Coordinates of C-alpha atoms in Angstrom, one line a residue:
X1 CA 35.5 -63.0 54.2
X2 CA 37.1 -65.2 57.2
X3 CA 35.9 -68.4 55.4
X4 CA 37.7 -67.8 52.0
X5 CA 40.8 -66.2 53.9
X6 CA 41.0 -69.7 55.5
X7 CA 40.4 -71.6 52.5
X8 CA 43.3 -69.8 51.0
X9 CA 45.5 -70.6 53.7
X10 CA 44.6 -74.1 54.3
X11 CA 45.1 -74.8 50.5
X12 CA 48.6 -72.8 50.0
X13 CA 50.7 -75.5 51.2
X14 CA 49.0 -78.4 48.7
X15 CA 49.6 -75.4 45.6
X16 CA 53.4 -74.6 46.9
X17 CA 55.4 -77.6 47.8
X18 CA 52.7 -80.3 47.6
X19 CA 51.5 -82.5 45.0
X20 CA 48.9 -80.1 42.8
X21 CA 52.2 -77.2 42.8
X22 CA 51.5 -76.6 39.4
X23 CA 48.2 -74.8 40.2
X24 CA 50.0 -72.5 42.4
X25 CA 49.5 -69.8 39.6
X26 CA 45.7 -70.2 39.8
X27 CA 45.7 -70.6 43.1
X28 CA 47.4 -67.1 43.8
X29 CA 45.3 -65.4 40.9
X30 CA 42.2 -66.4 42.7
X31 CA 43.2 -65.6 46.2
X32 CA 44.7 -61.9 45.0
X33 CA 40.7 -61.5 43.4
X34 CA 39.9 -61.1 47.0
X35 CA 42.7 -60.2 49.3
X36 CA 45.7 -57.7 49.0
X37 CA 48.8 -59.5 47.4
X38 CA 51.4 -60.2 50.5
X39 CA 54.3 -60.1 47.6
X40 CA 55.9 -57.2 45.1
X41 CA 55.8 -57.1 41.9
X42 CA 59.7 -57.6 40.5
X43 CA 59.6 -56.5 36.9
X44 CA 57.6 -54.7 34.6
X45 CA 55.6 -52.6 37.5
X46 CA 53.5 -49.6 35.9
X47 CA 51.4 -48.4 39.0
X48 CA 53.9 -46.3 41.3
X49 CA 52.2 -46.1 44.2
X50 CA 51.0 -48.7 47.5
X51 CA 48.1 -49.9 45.5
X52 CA 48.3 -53.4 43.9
X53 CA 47.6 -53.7 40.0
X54 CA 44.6 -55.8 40.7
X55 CA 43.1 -52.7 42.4
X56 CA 43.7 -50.7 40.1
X57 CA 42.0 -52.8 37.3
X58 CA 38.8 -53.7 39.3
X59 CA 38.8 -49.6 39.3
X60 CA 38.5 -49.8 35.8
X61 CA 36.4 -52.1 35.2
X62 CA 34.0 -50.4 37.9
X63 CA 34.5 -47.0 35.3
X64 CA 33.4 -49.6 32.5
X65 CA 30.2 -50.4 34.0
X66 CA 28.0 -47.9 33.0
X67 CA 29.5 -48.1 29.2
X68 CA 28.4 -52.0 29.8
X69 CA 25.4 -51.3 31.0
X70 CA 24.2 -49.0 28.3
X71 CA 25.6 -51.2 25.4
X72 CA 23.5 -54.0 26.8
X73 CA 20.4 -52.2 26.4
X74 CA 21.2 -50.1 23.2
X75 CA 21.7 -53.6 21.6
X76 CA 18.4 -54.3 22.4
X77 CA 17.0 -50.9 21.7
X78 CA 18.8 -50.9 18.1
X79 CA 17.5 -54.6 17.0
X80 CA 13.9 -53.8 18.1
X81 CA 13.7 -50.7 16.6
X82 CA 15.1 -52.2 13.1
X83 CA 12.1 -54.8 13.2
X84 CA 9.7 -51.5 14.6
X85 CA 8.9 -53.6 17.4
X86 CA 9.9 -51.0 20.2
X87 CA 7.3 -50.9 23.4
X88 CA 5.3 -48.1 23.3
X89 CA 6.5 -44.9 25.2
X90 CA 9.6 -42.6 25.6
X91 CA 13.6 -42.8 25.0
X92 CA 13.4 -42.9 28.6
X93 CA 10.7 -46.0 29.0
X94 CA 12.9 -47.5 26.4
X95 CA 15.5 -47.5 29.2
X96 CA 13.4 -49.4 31.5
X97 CA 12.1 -51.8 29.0
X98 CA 13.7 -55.3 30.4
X99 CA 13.9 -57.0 27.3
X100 CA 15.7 -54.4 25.8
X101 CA 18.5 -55.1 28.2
X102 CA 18.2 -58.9 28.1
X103 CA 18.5 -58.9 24.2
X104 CA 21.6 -56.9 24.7
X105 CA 23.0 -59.0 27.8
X106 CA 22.1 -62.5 26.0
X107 CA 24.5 -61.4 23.2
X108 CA 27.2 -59.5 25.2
X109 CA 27.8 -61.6 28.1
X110 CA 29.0 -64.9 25.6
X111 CA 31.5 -62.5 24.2
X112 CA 32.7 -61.4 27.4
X113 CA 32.8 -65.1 28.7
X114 CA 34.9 -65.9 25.0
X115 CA 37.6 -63.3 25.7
X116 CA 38.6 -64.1 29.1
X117 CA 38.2 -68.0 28.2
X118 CA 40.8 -67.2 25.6
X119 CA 42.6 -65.1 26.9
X120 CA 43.2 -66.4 30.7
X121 CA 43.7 -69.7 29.1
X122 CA 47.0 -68.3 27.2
X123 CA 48.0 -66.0 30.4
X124 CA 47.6 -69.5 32.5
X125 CA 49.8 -71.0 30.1
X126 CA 52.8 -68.6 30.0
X127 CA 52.4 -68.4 33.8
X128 CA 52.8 -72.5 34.3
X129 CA 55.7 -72.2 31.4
X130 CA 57.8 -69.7 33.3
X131 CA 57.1 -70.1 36.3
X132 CA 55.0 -66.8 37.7
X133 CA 51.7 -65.7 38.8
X134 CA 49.1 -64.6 36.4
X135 CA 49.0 -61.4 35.3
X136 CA 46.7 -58.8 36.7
X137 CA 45.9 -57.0 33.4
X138 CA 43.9 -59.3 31.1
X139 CA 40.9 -58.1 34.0
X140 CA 40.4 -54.9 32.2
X141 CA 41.2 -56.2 28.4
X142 CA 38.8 -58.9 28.9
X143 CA 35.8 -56.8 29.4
X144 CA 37.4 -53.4 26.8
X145 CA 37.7 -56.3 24.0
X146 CA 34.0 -57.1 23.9
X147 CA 33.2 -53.3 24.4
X148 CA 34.8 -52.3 21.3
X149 CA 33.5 -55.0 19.1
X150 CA 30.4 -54.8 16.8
X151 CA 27.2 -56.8 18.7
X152 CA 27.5 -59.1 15.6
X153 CA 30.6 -60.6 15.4
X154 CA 30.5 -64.4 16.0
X155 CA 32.6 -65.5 18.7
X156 CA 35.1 -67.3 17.3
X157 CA 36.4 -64.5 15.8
X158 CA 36.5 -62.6 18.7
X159 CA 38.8 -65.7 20.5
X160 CA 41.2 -65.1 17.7
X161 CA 41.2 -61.7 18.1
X162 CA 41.9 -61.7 21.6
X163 CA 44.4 -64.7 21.6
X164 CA 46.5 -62.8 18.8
X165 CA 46.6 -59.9 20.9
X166 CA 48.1 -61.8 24.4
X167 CA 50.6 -63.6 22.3
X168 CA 52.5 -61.0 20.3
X169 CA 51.4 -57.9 22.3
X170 CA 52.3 -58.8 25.9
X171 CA 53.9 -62.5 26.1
X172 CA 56.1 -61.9 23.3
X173 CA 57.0 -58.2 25.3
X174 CA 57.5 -60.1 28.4
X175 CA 54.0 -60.1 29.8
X176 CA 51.5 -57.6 31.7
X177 CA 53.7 -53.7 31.9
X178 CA 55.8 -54.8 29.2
X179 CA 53.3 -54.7 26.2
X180 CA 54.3 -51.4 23.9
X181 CA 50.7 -51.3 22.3
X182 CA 47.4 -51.1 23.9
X183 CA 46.1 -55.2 23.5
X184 CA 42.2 -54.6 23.7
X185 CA 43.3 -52.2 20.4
X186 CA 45.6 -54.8 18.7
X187 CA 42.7 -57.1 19.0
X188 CA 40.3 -54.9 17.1
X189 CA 43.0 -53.7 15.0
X190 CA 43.4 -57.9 14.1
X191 CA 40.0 -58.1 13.4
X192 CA 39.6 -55.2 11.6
X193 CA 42.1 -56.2 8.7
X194 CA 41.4 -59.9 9.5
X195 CA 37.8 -59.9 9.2
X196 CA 37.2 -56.5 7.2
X197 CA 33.7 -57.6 6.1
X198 CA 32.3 -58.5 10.0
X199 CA 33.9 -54.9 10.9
X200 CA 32.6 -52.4 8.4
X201 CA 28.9 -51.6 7.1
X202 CA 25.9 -50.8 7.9
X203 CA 24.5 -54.9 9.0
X204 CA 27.2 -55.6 11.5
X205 CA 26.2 -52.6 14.1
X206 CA 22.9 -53.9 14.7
X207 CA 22.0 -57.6 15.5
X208 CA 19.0 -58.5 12.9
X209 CA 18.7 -62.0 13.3
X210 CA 15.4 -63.2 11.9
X211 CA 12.6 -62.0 14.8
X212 CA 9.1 -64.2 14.3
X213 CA 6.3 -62.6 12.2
X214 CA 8.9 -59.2 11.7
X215 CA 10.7 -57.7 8.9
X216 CA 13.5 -54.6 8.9
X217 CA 11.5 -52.0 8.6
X218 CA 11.8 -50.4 5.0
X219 CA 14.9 -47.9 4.2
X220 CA 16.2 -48.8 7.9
X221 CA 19.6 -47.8 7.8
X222 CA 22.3 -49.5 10.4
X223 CA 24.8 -47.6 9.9
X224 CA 27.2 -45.6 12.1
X225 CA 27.1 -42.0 12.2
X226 CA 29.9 -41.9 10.7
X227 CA 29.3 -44.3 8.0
X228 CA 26.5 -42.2 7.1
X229 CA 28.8 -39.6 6.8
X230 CA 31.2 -40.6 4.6
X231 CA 28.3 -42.6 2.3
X232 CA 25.8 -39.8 1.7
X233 CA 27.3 -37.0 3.3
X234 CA 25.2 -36.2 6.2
X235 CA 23.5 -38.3 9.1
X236 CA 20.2 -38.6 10.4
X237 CA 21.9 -38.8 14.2
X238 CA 21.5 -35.7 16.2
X239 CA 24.1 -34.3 18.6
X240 CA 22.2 -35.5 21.6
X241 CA 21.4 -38.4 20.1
X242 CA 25.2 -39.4 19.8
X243 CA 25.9 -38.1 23.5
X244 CA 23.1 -40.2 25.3
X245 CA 23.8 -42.9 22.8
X246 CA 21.3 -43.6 21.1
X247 CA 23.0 -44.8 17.8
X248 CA 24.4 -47.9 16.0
X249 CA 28.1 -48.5 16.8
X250 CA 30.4 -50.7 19.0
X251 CA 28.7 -52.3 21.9
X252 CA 30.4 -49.7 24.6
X253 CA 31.5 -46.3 22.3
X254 CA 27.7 -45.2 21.8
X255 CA 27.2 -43.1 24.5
X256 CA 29.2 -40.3 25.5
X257 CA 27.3 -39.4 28.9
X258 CA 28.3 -43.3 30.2
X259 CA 32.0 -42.9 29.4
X260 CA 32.0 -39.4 31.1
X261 CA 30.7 -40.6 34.3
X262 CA 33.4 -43.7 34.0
X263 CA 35.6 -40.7 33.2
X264 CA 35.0 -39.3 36.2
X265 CA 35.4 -41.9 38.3
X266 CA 39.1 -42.9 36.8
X267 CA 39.8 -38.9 37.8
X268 CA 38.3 -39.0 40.9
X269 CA 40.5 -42.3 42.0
X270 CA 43.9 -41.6 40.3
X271 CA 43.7 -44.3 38.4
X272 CA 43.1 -42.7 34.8
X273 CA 44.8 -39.4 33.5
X274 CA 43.2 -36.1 33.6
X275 CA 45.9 -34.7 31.8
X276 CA 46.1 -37.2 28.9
X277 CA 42.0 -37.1 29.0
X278 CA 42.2 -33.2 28.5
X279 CA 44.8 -32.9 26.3
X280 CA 43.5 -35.1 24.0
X281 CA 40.1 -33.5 24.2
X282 CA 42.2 -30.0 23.2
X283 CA 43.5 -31.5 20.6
X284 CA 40.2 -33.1 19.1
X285 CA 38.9 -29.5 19.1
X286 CA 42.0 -27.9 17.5
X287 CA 41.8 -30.1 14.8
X288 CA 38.0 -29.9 14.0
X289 CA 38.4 -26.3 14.3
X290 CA 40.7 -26.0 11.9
X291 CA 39.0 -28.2 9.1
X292 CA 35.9 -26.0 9.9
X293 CA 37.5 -23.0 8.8
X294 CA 38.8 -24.3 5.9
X295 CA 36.2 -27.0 4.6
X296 CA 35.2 -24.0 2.1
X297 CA 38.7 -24.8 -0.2
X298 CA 37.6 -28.3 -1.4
X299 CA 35.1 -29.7 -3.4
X300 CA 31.7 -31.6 -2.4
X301 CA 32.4 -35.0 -1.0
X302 CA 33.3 -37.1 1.5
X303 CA 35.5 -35.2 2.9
X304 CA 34.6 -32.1 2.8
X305 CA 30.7 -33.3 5.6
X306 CA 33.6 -34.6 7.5
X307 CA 35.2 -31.2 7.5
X308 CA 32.4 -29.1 8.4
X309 CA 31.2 -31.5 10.4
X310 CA 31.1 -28.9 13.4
X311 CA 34.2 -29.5 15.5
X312 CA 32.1 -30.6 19.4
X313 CA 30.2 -33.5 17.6
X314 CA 33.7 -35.0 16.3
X315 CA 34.3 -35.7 20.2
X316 CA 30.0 -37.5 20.5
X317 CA 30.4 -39.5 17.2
X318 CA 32.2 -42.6 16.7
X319 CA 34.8 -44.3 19.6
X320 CA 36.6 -40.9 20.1
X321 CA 35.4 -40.5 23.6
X322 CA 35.8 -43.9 24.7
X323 CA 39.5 -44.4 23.1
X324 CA 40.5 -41.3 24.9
X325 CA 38.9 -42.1 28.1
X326 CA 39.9 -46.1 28.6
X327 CA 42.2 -46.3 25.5
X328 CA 44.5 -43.5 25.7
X329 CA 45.0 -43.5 29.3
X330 CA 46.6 -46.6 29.5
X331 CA 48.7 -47.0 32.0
X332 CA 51.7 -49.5 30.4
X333 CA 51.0 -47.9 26.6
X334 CA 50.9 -44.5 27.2
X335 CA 53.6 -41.9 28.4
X336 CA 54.6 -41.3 31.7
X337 CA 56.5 -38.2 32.1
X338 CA 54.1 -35.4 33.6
X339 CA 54.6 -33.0 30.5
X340 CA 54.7 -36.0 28.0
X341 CA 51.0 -36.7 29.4
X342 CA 49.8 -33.7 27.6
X343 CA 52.1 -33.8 24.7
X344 CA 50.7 -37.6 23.9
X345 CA 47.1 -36.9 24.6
X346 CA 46.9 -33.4 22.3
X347 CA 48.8 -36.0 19.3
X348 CA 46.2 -38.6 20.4
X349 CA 43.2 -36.3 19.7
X350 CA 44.8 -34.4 16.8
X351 CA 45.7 -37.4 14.5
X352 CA 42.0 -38.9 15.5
X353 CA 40.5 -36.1 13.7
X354 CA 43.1 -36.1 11.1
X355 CA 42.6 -40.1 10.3
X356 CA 38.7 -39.6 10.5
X357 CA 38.9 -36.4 7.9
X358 CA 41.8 -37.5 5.5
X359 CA 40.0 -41.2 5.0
X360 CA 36.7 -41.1 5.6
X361 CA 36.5 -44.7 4.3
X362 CA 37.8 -45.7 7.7
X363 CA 36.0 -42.8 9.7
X364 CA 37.5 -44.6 13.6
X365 CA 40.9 -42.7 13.3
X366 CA 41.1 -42.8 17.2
X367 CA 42.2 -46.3 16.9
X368 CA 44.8 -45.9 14.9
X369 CA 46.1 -42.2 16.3
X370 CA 46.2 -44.1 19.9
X371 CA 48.4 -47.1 18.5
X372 CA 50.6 -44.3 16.6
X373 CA 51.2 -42.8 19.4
X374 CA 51.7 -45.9 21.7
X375 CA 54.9 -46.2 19.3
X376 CA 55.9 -42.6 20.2
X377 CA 55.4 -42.7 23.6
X378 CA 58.7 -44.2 24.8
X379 CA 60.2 -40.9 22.4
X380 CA 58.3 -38.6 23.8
X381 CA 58.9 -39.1 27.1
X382 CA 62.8 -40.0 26.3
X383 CA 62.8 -36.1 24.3
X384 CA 61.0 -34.6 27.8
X385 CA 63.6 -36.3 30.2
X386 CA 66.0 -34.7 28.1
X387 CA 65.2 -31.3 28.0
X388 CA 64.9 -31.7 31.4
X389 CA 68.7 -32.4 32.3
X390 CA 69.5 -29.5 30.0
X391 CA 67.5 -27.2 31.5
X392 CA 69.3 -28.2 34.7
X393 CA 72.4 -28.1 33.2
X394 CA 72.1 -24.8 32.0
X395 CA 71.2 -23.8 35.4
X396 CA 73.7 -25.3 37.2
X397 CA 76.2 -23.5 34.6
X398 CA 74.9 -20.5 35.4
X399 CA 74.8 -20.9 39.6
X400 CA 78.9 -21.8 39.0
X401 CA 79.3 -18.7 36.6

């Protein structure tokens, strides 16, 4: 590391009062990549403690890998399988199959390279125009956009997608720890409504490109589990199916047992919430088990499979795991008051299942129960502070009394 430190240092003075000082914002985002920052950050901080934000995103990201890593190779998995042109053996030979991973990684890695092209590009910009370093947090939207994406969404859509969500969710707010919504969200929440016909259905969960001398194997469904769900009412997807992963959806929600170990590793480092994690698990149950109890009141439909739908498989199916593990937990978006953690995550999990049941035409209510509650998080948190100083108050009145 002796050889970079020293390019660094050799280059610093060119970068700060020489010629080329305009690149002294990529320049300093390179060199923080691999050495501690030797400055503070002055506005906008969200990470209270010694360690520097770029630490604390490369900890993310390390969570995100094994989410990556299985999305690579279910993409593979699900576009062979369509064409029935899996190798022979086991779900777990599947896993080992190389050119189930390459398929996957041949279509995921351009999308990853499109987001942080687009997006670093605009971060760049803002930092010339005013004067700054980059920003630290586009490391972790760059790789969550891409995750929550469906594998066959052309890549100019995902650029727009993630250059709406830097401009008018964190430059317009002032930049990285000033954004009020989660961005890798916005940006699927842009596509969503932007491009509603690449984001719902049963074709755009599964890449089935034409494959020489194959066809789509006859009544091959791609859709979700959910979309199954609110179509016919019931879904050829087990419950260990959904929590290996082993189902159609967005590149990185499929698999439960991925995000739990990323989950676990966010815990074990301080960097994500336990609280908000838990909490909105709780409420994800709560609400399922209400609806179970009283699916019996309405009529066939819809809504009623997504009511009896037993209450544990609303936590495996859809992006409920992963919204609540890298979505909810955000660091900027979320609240930051002890008991507003769990008062933030139980909303977070209870309007999920609320969304999901209530319109089961749009079955991913996490998105839209974390954004909600993005809004409310400031409130929250302002309410908790609050009742705080009363309850002091009171206290002290009663210590003078």
């Amino acid at each position: 590391m002796k050889i970079f430190q020293y390019l660094f240092d050799s280059t610093r003075p060119v970068v700060t009062t020489g010629k080329l000082k305009g690149l002294y914002p990529l320049h300093n985002a390179l060199e923080t990549m691999f050495f501690v920052p030797n400055h503070n950050t002055h506005s906008g901080a969200h990470v209270r403690d010694a360690v520097d934000m770029k630490r604390t995103m490369i900890t993310v990201i390390f969570a995100l890998v094994p989410a990556l890593l299985f999305g690579m190779f279910n993409a593979g998995y699900q576009h062979y399988k369509a064409f029935g042109l899996l190798a022979e053996g086991g779900l777990l030979s599947q896993f080992f199959t190389i050119q189930n991973f390459m398929f996957g990684a041949i279509r995921i890695v351009p999308m990853i390279a499109v987001t942080y092209i687009a997006g670093l590009a605009i971060e760049i910009y803002f930092a010339y125009r005013n004067k700054h370093a980059v920003n630290e947090g586009f490391l972790v939207s760059g790789i969550l956009i891409p995750l929550i994406m469906p594998i066959d969404i052309p890549l100019w859509m995902v650029a727009i997608s993630t250059a709406f969500s830097v401009l008018f969710v964190k430059e317009v707010f002032g930049g990285t720890g000033m954004n009020l919504l989660n961005p890798a969200l916005t940006a699927r929440v842009f596509a969503f409504f932007a491009y509603p016909t690449y984001m719902s259905g049963d074709k755009i969960w599964i890449n089935t490109s034409a494959e020489a001398g194959a066809q789509v194997v006859d009544g091959y469904s791609g859709a979700t589990a959910l979309g199954q769900l609110a179509s016919t009412g019931q879904t050829s997807y087990s419950s260990m199916d959904a929590f290996w992963g082993f189902v159609p959806g967005s590149i990185g929600e499929t698999s439960t047992f991925a995000i739990l170990l990323g989950a676990a590793f966010l815990i074990y480092t301080g960097v994500g919430s336990w609280k908000i994690m838990l909490s909105a698990l709780v409420g994800g149950l709560c609400m399922g088990l209400i609806f179970n109890s009283s699916a019996h009141l309405l009529d066939p439909g819809a809504m009623r499979s997504y009511m009896e739908l037993p209450f544990y498989q609303h936590l495996m199916y859809g992006g409920f795991a992963f919204g609540v593990v890298f979505m909810a937990t955000d660091p900027v978006s979320a609240a930051h008051t002890e008991r507003g953690k769990w008062i933030y995550g139980f909303l977070v999990g209870f309007m999920a299942i609320v969304f999901r049941v209530f319109n089961p035409a749009y079955p991913e209510g996490i998105m839209l129960a974390i954004l909600l509650m993005n809004v409310f998080a400031p409130l929250v948190d302002h309410y908790v502070v609050q009742a705080n100083i009363s309850k002091r108050l009171k206290r002290l009145k009663l210590q003078q009394a």
